[in-house]
Coordinates of C-alpha atoms in Angstrom, one line a residue:
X1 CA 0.0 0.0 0.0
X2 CA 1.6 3.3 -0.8
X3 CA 2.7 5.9 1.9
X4 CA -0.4 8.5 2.4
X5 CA 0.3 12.3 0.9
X6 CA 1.9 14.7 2.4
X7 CA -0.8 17.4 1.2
X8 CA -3.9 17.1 -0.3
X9 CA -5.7 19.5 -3.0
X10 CA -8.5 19.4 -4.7
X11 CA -6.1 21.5 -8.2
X12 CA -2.7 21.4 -7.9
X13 CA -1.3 24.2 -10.1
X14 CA 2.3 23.8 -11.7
X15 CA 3.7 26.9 -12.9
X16 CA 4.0 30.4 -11.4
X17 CA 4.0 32.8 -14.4
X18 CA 1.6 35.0 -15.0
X19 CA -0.9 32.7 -16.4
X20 CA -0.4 30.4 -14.0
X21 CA -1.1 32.8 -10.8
X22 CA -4.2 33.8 -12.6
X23 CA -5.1 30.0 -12.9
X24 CA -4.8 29.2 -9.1
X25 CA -6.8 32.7 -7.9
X26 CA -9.7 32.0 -10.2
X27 CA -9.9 28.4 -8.9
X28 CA -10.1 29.3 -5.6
X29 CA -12.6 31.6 -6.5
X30 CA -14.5 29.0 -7.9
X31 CA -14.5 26.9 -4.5
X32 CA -11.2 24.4 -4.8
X33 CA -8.7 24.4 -2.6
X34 CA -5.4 24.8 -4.4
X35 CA -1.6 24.3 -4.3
X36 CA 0.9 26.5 -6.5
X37 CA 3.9 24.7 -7.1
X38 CA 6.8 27.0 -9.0
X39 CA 10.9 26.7 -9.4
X40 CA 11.0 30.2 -8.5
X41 CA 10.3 31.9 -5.2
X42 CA 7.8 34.7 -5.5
X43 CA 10.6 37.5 -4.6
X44 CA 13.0 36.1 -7.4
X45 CA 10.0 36.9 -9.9
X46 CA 9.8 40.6 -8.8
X47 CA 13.2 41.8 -9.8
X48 CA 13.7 43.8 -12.9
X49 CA 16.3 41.4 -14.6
X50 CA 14.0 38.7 -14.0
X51 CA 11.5 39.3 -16.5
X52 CA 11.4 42.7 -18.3
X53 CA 8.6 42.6 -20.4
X54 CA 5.5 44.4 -20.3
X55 CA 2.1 42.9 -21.1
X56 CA -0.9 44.1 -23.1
X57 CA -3.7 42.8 -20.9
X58 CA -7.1 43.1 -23.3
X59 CA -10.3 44.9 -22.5
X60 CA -12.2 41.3 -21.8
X61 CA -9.2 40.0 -19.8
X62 CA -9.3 43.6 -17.9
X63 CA -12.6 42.0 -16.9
X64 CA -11.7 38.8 -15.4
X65 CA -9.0 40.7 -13.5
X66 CA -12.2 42.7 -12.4
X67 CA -14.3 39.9 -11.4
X68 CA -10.9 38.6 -9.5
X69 CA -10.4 41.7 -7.6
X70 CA -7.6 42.6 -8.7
X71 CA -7.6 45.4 -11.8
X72 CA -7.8 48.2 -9.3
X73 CA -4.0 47.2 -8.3
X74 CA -2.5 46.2 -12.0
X75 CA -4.2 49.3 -13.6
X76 CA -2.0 51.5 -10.5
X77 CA 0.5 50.5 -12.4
X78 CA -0.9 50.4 -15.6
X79 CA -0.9 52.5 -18.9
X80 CA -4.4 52.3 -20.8
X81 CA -4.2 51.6 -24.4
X82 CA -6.7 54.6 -25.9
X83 CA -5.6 54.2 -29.9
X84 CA -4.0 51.1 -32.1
X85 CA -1.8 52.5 -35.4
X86 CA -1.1 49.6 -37.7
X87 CA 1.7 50.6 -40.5
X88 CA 4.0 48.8 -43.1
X89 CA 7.6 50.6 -44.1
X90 CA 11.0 50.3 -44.2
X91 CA 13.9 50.7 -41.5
X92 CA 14.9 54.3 -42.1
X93 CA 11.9 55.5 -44.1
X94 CA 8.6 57.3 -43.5
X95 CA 5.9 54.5 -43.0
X96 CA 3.6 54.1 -45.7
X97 CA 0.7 56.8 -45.6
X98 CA -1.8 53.9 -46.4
X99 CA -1.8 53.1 -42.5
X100 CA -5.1 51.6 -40.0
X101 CA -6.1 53.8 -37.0
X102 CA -8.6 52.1 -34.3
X103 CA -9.6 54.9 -31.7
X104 CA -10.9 53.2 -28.7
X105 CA -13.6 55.8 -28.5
X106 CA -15.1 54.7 -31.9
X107 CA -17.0 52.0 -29.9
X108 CA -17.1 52.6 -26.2
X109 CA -15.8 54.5 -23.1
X110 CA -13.2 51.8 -22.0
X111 CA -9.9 51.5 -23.8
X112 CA -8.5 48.4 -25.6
X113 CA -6.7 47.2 -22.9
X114 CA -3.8 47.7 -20.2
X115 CA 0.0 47.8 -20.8
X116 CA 1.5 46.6 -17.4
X117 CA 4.7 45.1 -16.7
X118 CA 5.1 42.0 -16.0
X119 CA 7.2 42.3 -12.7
X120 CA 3.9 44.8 -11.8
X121 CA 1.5 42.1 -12.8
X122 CA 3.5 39.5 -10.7
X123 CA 3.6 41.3 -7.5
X124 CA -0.3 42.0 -7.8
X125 CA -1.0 38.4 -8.0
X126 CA 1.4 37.3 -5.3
X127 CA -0.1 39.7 -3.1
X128 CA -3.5 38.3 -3.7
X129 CA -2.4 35.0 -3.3
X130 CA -1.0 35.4 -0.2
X131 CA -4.3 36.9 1.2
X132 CA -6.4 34.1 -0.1
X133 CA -6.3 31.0 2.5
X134 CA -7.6 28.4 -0.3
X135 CA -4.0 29.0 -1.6
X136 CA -0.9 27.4 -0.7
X137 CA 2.1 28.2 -2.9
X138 CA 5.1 26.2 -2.5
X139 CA 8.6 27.8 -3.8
X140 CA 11.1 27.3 -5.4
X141 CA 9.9 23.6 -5.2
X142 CA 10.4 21.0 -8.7
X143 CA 7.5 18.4 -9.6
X144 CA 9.5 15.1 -10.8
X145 CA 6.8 13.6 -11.2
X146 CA 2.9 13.0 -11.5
X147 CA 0.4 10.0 -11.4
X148 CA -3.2 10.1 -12.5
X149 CA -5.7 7.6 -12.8
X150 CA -9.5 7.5 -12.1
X151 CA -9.7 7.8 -8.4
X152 CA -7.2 11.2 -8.1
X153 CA -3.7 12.2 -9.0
X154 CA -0.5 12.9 -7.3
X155 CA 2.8 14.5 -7.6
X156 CA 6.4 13.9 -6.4
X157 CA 8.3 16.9 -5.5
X158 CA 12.3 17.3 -5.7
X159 CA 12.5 17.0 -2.1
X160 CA 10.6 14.0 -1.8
X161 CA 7.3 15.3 -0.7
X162 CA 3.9 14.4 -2.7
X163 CA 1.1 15.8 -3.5
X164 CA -2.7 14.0 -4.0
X165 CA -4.7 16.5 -6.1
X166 CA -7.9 15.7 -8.0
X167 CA -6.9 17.8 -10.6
X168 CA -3.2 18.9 -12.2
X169 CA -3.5 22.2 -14.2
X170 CA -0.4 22.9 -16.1
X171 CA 1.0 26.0 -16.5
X172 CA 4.5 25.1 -16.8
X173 CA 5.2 26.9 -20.2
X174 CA 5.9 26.2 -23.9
X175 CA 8.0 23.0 -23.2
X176 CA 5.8 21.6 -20.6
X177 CA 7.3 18.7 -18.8
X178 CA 3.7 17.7 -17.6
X179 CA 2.6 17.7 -21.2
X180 CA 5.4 15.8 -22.0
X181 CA 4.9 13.5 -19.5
X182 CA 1.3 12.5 -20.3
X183 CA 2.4 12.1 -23.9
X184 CA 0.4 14.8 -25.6
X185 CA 2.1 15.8 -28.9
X186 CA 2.0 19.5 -30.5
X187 CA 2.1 20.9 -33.5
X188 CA 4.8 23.9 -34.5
X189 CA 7.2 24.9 -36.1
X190 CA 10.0 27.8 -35.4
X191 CA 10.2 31.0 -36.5
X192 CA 13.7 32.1 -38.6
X193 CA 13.3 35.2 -36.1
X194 CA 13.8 36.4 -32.4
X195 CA 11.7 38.7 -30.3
X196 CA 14.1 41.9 -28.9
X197 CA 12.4 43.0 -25.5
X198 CA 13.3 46.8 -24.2
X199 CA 12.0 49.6 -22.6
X200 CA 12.3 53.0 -24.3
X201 CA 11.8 56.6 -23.1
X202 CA 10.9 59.6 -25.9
X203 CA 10.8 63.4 -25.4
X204 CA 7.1 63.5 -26.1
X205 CA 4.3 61.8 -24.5
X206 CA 2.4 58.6 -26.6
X207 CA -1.0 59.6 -25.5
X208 CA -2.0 55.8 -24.9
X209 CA -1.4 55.0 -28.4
X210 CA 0.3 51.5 -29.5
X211 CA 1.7 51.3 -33.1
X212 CA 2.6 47.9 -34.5
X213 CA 4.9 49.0 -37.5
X214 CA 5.6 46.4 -40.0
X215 CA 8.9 45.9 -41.1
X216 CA 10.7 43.7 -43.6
X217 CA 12.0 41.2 -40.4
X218 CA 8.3 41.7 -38.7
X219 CA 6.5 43.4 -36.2
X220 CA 7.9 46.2 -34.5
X221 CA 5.4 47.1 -32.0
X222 CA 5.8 50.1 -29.8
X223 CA 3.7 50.2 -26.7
X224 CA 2.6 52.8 -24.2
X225 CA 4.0 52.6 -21.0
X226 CA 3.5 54.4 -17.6
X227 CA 5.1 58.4 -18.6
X228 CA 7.2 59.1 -21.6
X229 CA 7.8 55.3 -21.9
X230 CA 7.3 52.8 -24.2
X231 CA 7.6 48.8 -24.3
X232 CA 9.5 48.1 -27.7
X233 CA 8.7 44.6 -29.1
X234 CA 11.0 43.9 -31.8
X235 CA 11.3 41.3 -34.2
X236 CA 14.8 40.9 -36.1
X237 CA 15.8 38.3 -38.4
X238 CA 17.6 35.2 -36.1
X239 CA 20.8 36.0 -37.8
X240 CA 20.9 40.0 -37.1
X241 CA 19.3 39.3 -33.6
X242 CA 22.7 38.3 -31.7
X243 CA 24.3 41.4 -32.7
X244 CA 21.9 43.6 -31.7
X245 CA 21.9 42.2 -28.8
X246 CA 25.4 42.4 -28.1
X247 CA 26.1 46.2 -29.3
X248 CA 26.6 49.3 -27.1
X249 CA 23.9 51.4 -25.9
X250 CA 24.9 54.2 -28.5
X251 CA 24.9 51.9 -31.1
X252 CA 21.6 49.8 -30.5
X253 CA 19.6 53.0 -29.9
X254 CA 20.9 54.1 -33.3
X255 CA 19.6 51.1 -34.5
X256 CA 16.3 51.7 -32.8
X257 CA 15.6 55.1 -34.3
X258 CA 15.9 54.1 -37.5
X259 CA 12.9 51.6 -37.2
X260 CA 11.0 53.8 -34.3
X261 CA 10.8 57.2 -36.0
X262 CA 10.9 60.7 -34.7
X263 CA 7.1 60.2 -33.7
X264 CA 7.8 60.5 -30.1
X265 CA 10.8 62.6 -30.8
X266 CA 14.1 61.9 -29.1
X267 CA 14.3 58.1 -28.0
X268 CA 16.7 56.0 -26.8
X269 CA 16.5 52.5 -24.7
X270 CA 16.5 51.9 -20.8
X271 CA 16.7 48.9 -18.9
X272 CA 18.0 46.1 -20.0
X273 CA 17.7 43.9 -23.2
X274 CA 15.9 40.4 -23.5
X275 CA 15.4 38.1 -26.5
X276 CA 13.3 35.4 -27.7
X277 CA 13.2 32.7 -29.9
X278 CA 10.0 33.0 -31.6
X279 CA 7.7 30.0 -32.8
X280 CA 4.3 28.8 -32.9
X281 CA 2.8 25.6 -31.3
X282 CA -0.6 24.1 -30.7
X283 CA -1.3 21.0 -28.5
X284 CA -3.3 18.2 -30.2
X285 CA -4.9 17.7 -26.8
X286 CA -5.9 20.5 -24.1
X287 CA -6.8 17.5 -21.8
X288 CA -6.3 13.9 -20.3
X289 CA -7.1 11.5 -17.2
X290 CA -7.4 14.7 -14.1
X291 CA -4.8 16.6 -16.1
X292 CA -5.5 20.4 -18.2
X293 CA -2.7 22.1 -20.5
X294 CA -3.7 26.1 -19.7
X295 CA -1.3 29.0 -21.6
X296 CA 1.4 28.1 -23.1
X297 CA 1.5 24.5 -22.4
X298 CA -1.4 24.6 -24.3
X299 CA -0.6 26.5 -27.1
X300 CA 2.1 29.3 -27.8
X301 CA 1.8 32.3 -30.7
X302 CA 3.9 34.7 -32.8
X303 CA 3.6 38.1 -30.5
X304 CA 2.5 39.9 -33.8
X305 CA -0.8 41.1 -31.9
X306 CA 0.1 40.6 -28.2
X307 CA -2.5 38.0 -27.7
X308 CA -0.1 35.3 -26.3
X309 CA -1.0 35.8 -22.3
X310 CA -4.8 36.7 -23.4
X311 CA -5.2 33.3 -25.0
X312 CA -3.9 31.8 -22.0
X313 CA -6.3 34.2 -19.6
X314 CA -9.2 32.7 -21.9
X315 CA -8.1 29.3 -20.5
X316 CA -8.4 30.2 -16.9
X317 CA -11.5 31.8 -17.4
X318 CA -13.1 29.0 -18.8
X319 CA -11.8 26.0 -17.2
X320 CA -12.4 28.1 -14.0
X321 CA -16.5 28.3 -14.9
X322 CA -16.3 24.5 -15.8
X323 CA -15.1 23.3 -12.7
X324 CA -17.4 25.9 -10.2
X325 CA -20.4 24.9 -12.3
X326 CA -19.4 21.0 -12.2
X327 CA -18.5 21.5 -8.5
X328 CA -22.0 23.4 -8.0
X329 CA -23.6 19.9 -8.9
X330 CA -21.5 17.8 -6.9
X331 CA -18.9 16.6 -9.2
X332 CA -15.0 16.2 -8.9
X333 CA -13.4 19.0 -9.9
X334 CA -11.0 16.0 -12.2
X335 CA -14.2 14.7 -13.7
X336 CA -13.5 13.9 -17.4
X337 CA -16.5 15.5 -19.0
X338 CA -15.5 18.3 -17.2
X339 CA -12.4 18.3 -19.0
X340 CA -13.8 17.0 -22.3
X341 CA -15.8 20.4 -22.0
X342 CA -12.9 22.8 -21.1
X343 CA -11.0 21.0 -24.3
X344 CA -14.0 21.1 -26.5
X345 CA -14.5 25.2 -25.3
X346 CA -10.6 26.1 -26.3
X347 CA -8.7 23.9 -28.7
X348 CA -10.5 25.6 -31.4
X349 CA -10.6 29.2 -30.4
X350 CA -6.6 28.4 -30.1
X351 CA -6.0 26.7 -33.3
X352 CA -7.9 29.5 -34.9
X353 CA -6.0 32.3 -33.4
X354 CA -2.8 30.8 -33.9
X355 CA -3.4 30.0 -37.4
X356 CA -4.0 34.0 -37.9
X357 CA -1.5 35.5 -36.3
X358 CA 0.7 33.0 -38.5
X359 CA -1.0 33.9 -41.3
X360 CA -0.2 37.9 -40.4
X361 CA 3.5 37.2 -39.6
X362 CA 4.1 35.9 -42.8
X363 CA 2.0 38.5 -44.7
X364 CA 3.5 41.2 -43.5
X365 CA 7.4 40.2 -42.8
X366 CA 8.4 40.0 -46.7
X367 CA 9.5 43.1 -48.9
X368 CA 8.3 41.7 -52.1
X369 CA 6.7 45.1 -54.0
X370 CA 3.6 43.4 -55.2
X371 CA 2.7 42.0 -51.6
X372 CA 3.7 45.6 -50.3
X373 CA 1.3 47.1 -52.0
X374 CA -1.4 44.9 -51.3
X375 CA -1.3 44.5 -47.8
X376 CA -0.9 48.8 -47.8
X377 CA -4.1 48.8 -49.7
X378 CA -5.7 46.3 -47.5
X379 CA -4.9 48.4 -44.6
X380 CA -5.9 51.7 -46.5
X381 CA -9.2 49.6 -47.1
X382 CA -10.3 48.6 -43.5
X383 CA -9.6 52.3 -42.7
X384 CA -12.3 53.1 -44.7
X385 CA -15.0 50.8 -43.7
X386 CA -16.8 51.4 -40.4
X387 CA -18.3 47.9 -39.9
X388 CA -15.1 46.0 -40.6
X389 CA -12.8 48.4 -38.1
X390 CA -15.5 47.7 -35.5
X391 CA -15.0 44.0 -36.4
X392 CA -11.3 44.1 -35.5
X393 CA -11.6 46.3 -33.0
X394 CA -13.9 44.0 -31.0
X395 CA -11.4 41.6 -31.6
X396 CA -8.0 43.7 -30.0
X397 CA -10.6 44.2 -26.8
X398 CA -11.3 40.1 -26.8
X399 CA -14.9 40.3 -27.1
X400 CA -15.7 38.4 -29.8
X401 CA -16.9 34.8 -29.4
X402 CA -18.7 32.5 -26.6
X403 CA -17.1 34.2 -23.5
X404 CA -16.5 32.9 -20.0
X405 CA -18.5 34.5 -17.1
X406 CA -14.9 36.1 -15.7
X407 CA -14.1 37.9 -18.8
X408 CA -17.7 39.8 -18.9
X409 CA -16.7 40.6 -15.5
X410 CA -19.1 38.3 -13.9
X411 CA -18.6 36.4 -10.9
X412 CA -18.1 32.5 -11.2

């Protein structure tokens, strides 16, 4: 007979990004008790150099932080997104005048979304983890290993401890050892490019307005920070990547005016630099026996639109209301059809979202003249028709589709 648990939970939650502290607050909302199990203790993920990106958190998943009780403290920190310029050029040239311009005001009083950085976001969530007792978080801590069957699941840790859960949610990132472990393939493929992560400051203020500027090596997407800041986003070739990254301040910055512009007048980079493979991957399965893939263990996307953590906030949203309206009934929260619903409610939504923003990346990061000109009449096209910018711009706020109770702001 095996030695009894150490702990018991009804969700044990593996992974302590972003995504993943989202996951374990909105189950507890949702009535489960919960363990968060991360390789890095809550202080190491506040530092600066630890992560210095910034996130564009969308109007719906605004919502969900609302229904959470927690927008009040990210949008303290935050930078509201009031405007969205979309523009192909050159590095070194004006951008084309045939350009798309959503004003956030065109369909409602709330802006697109929140720019907040991620070290902000993460000290939010840790906060309201630690004030919710349903929670236990245990870091820096490994799982080597799970086992699930139809009666529960449980996990080793690296010190020996375990763990009996009735349900392991994974939020242990693109590689996913969990995923890995239950033998669910995906389906990707690399990108010949690498995502350049900075913060900028400019003489004159942004006005809340995020530009994604197409450029022969991709996206270069500029995005409004707290003050004269900006988040800069940039996508370089693989091959040109590593020496940007390892040139002098003087010399990167030159490098960065001649793709950012004199829009904002004077600019040059602060902080430090980060960079990012890019690729794309999809999970052929969001589900097995008392296991769920959330974020990017479920599915990972070009950052050509930003939507990478909102995909992932859709997944806690909905596996969230699955589980609280499964529990309400008297079900275990690991119940298969439960899980068969929460797959059935996202593997598409994710497969069609990734397939787009491939389909944009590849659009818009080649020079050929013919396909310039097309996409710049595109663009110059939507500009001019009222129903399809509402269309899209429904789309950059998340609120197109079936949505979860959380992101209309509605309790579970």
């Amino acid at each position: 007979m095996p030695p009894a648990p150490d702990l018991f939970t009804d969700a044990l939650v593996v992974g302590g990004g972003l995504v993943g502290l989202t996951s374990a607050i909105a189950l507890a909302h949702a009535g489960l008790s919960v363990i968060l199990v991360d390789d890095v203790a809550p202080e190491a993920s506040l530092a600066p150099t630890f992560d210095g990106r910034a996130t564009a958190i969308a109007h719906a998943s605004c919502q969900l932080y609302r229904a959470l009780g927690l927008y009040d403290g990210l949008a303290a920190d935050g930078q509201p997104i009031l405007d969205i310029r979309v523009s192909d050029g050159r590095p070194g040239e004006k951008p084309s005048p045939l350009s798309l311009h959503f004003h956030a005001a065109d369909i409602g009083s709330d802006p697109f979304g929140l720019m907040v950085e991620n070290r902000h976001a993460r000290f939010v969530l840790n906060r309201a983890i630690a004030g919710l007792p349903a929670i236990t978080t245990i870091a820096p801590a490994r799982v080597t290993g799970t086992r699930r069957g139809g009666a529960g699941a449980s996990a080793t840790l690296a010190d020996g401890r375990t763990i009996a859960a009735r349900l392991i949610v994974a939020c242990d990132g693109r590689l996913s050892p969990l995923r890995a472990e239950a033998g669910i393939r995906t389906i990707g493929w690399r990108y010949p490019q690498v995502g350049i992560v900075t913060t900028v400051e400019h003489e004159r203020p942004h006005n809340g307005l995020a530009h994604e500027h197409f450029l022969p090596a991709g996206p270069f997407a500029i995005l409004p920070l707290t003050g004269n800041r900006s988040s800069l986003v940039w996508t370089e070739a693989s091959d040109l990547a590593p020496l940007l990254m390892r040139m002098d301040r003087a010399d990167f910055d030159a490098e960065l005016r001649r793709r950012f512009g004199d829009r904002f007048g004077a600019v040059h980079s602060v902080g430090p630099r980060f960079s990012y493979p890019l690729a794309f991957h999809v999970a052929t399965r969001f589900a097995d026996t008392r296991l769920a893939l959330v974020g990017d263990a479920a599915h990972g996307l070009h950052p050509i639109a930003g939507q990478g953590l909102n995909l992932g906030l859709r997944d806690v949203a909905a596996l969230a209301e699955v589980l609280a309206d499964g529990i309400r009934i008297g079900l275990d929260a690991g119940d298969a059809e439960l899980l068969a619903r929460y797959e059935r409610w996202r593997r598409l939504d994710s497969v069609i979202m990734g397939t787009v923003m491939d389909g944009l990346n590849r659009l818009f990061s080649t020079d050929l003249a013919p396909i310039r000109l097309a996409r710049d009449l595109g663009l110059a096209a939507v500009e001019r028709m009222p129903g399809l910018k509402r269309f899209f711009m429904h789309h950059a706020r998340g609120t197109v589709g079936t949505l979860p109770r959380l992101l209309e702001g509605k309790p579970l």
